[in-house]
Every structure is written in structure tokens, then in C-alpha cells.
PDB file of C-alpha atoms in Angstrom:
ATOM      1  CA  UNK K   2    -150.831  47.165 133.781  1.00 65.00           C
ATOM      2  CA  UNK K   3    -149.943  50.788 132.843  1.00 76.00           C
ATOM      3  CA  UNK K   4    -149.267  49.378 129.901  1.00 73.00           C
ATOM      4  CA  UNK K   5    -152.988  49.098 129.386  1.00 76.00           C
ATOM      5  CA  UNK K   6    -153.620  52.099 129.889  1.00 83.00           C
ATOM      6  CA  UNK K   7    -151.228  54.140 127.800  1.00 85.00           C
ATOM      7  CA  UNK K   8    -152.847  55.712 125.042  1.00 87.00           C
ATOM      8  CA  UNK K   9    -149.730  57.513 123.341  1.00 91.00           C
ATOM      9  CA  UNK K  10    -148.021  54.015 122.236  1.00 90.00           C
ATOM     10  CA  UNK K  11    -149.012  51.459 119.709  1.00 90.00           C
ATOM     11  CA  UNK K  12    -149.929  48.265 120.918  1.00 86.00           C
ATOM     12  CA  UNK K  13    -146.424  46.933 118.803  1.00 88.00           C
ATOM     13  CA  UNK K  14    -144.640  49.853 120.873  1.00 89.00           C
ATOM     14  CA  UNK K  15    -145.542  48.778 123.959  1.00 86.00           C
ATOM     15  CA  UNK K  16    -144.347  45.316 123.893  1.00 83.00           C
ATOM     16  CA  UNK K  17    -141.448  46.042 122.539  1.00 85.00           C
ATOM     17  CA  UNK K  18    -140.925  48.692 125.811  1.00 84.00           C
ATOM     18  CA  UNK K  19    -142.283  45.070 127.516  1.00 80.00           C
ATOM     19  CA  UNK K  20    -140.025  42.490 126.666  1.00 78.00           C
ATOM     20  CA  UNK K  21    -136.805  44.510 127.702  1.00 81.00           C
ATOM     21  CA  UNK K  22    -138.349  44.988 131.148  1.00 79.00           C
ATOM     22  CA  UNK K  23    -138.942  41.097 131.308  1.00 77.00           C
ATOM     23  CA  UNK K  24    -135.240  40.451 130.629  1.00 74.00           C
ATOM     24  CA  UNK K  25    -133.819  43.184 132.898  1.00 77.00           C
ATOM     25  CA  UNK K  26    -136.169  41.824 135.630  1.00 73.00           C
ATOM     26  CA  UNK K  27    -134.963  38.457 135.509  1.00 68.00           C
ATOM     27  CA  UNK K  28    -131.091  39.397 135.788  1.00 69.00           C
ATOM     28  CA  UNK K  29    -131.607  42.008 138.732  1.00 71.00           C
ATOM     29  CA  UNK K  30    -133.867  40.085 140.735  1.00 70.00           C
ATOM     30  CA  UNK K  31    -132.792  37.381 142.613  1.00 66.00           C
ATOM     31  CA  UNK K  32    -136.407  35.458 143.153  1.00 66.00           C
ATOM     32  CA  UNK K  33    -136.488  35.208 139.557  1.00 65.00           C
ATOM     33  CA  UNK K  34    -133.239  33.576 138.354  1.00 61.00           C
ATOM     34  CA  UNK K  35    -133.750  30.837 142.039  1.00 64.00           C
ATOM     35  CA  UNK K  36    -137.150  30.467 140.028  1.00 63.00           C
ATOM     36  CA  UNK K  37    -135.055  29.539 136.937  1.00 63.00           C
ATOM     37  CA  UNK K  38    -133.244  27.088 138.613  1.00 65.00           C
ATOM     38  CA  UNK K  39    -136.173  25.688 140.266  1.00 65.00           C
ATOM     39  CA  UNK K  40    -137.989  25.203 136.765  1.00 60.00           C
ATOM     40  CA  UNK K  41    -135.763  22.596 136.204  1.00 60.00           C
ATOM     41  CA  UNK K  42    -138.196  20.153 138.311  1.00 61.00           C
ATOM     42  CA  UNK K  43    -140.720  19.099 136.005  1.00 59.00           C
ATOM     43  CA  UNK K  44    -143.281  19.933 138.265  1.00 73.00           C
ATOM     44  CA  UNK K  45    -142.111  23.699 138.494  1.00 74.00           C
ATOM     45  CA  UNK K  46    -142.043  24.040 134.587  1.00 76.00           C
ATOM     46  CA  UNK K  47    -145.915  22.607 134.671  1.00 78.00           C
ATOM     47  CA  UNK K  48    -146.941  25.320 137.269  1.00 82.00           C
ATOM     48  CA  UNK K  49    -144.470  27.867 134.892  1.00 81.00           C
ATOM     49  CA  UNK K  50    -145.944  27.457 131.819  1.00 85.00           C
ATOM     50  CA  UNK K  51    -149.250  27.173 133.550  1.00 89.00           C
ATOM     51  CA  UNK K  52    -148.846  30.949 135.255  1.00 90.00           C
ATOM     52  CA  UNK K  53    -147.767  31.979 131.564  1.00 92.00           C
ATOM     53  CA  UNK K  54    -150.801  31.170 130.060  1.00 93.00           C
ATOM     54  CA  UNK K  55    -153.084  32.272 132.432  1.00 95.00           C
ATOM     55  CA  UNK K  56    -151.114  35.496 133.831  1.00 93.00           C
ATOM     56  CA  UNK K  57    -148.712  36.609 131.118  1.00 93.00           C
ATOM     57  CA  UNK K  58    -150.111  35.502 127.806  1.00 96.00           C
ATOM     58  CA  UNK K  59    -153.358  37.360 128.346  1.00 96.00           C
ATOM     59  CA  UNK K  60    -151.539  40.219 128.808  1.00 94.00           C
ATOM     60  CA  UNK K  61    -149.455  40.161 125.715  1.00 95.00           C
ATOM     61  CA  UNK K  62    -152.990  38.928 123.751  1.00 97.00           C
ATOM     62  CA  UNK K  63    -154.124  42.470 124.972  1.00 96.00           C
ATOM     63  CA  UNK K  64    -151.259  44.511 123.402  1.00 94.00           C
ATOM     64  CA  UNK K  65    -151.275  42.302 119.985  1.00 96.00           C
ATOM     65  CA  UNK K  66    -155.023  42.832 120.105  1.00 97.00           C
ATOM     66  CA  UNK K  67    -154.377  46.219 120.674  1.00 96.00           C
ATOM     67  CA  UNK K  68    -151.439  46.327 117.983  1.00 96.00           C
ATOM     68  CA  UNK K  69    -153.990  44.918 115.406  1.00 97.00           C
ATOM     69  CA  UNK K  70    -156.877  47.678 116.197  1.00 96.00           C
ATOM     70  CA  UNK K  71    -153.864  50.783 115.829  1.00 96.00           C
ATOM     71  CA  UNK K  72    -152.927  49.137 112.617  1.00 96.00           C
ATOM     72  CA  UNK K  73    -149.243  48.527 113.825  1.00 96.00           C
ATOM     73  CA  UNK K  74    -148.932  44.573 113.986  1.00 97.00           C
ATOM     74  CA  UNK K  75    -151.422  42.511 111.589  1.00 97.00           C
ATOM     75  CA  UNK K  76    -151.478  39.100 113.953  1.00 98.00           C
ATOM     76  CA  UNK K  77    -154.120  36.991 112.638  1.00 97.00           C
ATOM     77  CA  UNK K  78    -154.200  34.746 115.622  1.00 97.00           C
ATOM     78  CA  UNK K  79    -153.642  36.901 118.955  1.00 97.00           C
ATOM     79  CA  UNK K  80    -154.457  34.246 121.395  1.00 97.00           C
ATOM     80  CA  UNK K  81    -151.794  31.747 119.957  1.00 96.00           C
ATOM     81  CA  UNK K  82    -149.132  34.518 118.912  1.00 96.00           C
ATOM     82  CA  UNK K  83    -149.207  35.727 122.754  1.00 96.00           C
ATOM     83  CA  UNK K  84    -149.018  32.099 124.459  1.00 96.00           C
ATOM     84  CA  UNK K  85    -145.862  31.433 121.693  1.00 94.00           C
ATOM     85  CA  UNK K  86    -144.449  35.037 122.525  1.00 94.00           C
ATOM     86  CA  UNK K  87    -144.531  34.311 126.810  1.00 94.00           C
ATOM     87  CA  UNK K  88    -143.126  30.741 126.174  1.00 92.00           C
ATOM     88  CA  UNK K  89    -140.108  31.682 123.829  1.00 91.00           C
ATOM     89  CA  UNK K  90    -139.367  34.832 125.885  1.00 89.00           C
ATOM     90  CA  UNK K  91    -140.095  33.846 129.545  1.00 86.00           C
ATOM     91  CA  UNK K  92    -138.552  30.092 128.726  1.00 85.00           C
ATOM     92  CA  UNK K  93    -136.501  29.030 125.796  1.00 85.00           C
ATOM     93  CA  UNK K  94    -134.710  32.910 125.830  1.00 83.00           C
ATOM     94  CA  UNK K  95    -134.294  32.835 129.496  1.00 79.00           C
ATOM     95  CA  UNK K  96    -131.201  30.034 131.339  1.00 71.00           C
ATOM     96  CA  UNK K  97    -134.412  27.864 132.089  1.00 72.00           C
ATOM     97  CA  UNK K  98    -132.192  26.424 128.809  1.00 76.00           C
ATOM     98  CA  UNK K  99    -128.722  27.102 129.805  1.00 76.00           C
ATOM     99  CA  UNK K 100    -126.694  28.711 126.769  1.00 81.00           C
ATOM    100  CA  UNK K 101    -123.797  30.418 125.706  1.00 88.00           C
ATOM    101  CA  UNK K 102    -124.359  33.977 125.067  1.00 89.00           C
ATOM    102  CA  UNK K 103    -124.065  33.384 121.061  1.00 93.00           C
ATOM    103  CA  UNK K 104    -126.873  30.989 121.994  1.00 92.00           C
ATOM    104  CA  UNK K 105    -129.014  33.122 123.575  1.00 89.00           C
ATOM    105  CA  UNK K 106    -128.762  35.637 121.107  1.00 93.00           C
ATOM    106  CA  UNK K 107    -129.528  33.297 118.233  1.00 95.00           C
ATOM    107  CA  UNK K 108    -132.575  32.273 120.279  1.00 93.00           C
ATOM    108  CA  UNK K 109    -133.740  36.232 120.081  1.00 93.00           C
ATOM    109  CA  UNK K 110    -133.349  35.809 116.567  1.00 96.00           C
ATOM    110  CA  UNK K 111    -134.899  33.179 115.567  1.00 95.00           C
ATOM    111  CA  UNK K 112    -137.550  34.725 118.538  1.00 94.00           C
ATOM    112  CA  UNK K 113    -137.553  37.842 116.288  1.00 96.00           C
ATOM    113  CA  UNK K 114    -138.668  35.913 112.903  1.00 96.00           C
ATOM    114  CA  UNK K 115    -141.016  33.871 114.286  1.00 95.00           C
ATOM    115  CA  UNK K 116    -142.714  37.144 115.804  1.00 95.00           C
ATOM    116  CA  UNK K 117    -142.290  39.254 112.473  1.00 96.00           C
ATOM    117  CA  UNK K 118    -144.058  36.205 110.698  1.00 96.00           C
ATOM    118  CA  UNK K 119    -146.885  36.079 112.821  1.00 96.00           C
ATOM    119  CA  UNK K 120    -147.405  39.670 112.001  1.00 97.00           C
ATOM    120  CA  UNK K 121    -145.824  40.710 115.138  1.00 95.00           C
ATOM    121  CA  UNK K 122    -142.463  42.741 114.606  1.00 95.00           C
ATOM    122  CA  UNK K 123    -142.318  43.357 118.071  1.00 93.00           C
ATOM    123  CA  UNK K 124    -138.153  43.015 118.179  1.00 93.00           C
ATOM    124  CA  UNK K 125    -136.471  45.594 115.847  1.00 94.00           C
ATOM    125  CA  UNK K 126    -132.960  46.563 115.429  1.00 95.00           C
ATOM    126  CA  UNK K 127    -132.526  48.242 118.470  1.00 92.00           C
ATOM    127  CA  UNK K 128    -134.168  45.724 120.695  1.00 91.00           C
ATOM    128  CA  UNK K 129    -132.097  42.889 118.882  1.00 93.00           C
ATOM    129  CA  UNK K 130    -129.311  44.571 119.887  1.00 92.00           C
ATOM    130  CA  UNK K 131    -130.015  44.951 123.514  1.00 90.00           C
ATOM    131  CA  UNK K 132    -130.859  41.401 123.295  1.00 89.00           C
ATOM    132  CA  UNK K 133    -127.305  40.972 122.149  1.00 90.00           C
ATOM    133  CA  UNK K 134    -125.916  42.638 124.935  1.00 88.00           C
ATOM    134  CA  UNK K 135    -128.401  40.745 127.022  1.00 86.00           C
ATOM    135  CA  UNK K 136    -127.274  37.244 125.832  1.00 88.00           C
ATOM    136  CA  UNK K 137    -124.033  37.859 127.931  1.00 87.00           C
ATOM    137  CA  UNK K 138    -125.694  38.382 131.156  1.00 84.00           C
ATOM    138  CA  UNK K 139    -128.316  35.837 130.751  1.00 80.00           C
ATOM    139  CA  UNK K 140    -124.994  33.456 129.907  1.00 83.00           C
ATOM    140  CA  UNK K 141    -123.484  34.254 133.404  1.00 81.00           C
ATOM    141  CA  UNK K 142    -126.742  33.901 135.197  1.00 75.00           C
ATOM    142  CA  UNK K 143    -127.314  30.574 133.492  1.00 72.00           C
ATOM    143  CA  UNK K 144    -123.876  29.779 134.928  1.00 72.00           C
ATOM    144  CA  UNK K 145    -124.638  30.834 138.313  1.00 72.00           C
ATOM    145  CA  UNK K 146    -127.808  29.286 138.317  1.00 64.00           C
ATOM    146  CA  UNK K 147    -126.169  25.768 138.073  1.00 60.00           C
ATOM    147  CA  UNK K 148    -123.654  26.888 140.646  1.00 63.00           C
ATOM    148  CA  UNK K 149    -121.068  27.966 138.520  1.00 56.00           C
ATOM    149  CA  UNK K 150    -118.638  31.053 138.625  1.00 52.00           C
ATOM    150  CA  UNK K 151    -116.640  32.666 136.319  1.00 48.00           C
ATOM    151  CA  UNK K 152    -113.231  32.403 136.670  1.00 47.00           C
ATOM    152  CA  UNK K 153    -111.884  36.155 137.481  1.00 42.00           C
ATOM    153  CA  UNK K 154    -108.907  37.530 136.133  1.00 38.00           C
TER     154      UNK K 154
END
């Protein structure tokens, strides 16, 4: 919510300050990777996707609307870009999907040009490449989150 109320970042700025919080959350914080795994009931991803567009998307619709006013993102739909934005990152980019890490990091890319062409460049170079180092920890908690461990040594 601080978010909000920063006035020395664009909108654009502050999600992309945003969306490497969301990741970092989810692979430090226990509760949220036993949520993972529990998304795989159909009935958790229903009350999932249901939080994200009720709780998370209107956030994000803030920031793009935001964005759009400071001139630094040009979305012309900030509704739908923000409910597509908390699916891909808080789903598909997250071991909801179990990947490899090459996988995961394709799915930021893809994420990426999808946002840019919505008039969102909310991940640049230097996110992208946190995502990239991301995509091997998300990997290993996908792994753990089916029960699996990596084989030491």
C-alpha cells in the first residue's frame, strides 16, 4: 500500500519495484509455496484466481492507472492489463506450473512481451535478469513442492 502513496516513482517504476517483491516473497515464505501446492486442487485455484482479481489486480490497475496519468506506460485497457499481469505473475510464472528453470524464465519472457504490448514495459533488462536468476529458485521450489529434493553432491 506504500506503494500508493509514493509520489517520487512512476506508476511503471513502481511495479517493476512490485513484481520482484512478489517473487522473493513466494521463495522465502513458507505459507506461500504450501499455498502453491495446495492450488493444485481445483477448488484452491478457483478461490486463487478469485483473491487475484479482487485483492491483487486492483492493485496493479492502480499503478497502470497511475503509469498512464505520469505518462510512463500508455495501457489502453488498465482493468484487463492488471487481471492478465496478477494471473501470469502470481500463476503461470510461479511452480503452481511446475518448470524447469529455462522454463520459468521463458515464461518471464514471453510475460515481458505481452506486458510491453499492452503498453506496459513493466519488466526491463534488469528485472529480466533477476527473473533469470529467479527461474532457478522457483525450479527447486517447484521440486520441493511436489516432494522432491535435489540430489546433493
Amino acid at each position: 500500500r506504500e506503494l500508493l502513496l509514493d509520489r517520487e516513482h512512476t506508476g511503471l517504476e513502481k511495479l517493476r519495484g512490485f513484481f520482484p517483491r512478489a517473487i522473493d516473497r513466494f521463495l522465502h515464505c513458507a505459507e506461500d509455496r504450501l499455498f502453491a501446492r495446495l492450488l493444485m486442487e481445483t477448488n484452491m485455484l478457483a478461490l486463487r484466481l478469485q483473491s487475484l482479481t479482487e485483492q491483487t489486480a486492483p492493485f496493479y490497475e492502480k499503478l497502470i492507472i497511475e503509469g498512464n496519468r505520469d505518462g510512463s506506460m500508455r495501457v489502453e485497457n488498465p482493468k484487463a492489463a492488471a487481471q492478465l499481469a496478477a494471473v501470469l505473475l502470481n500463476i503461470w510464472c510461479m511452480p503452481v506450473i511446475p518448470g524447469t528453470a529455462q522454463e520459468y524464465y521463458e515464461r518471464f519472457v514471453l510475460m515481458r512481451s505481452q506486458l510491453e504490448a499492452l503498453g506496459a514495459p513493466v519488466i526491463d533488462d534488469e528485472l529480466l535478469e533477476q527473473c533469470r536468476r529467479f527461474s532457478c529458485e522457483l525450479e527447486a521450489a517447484a521440486l520441493r513442492s511436489l516432494g522432491y529434493r535435489r540430489e546433493e553432491g
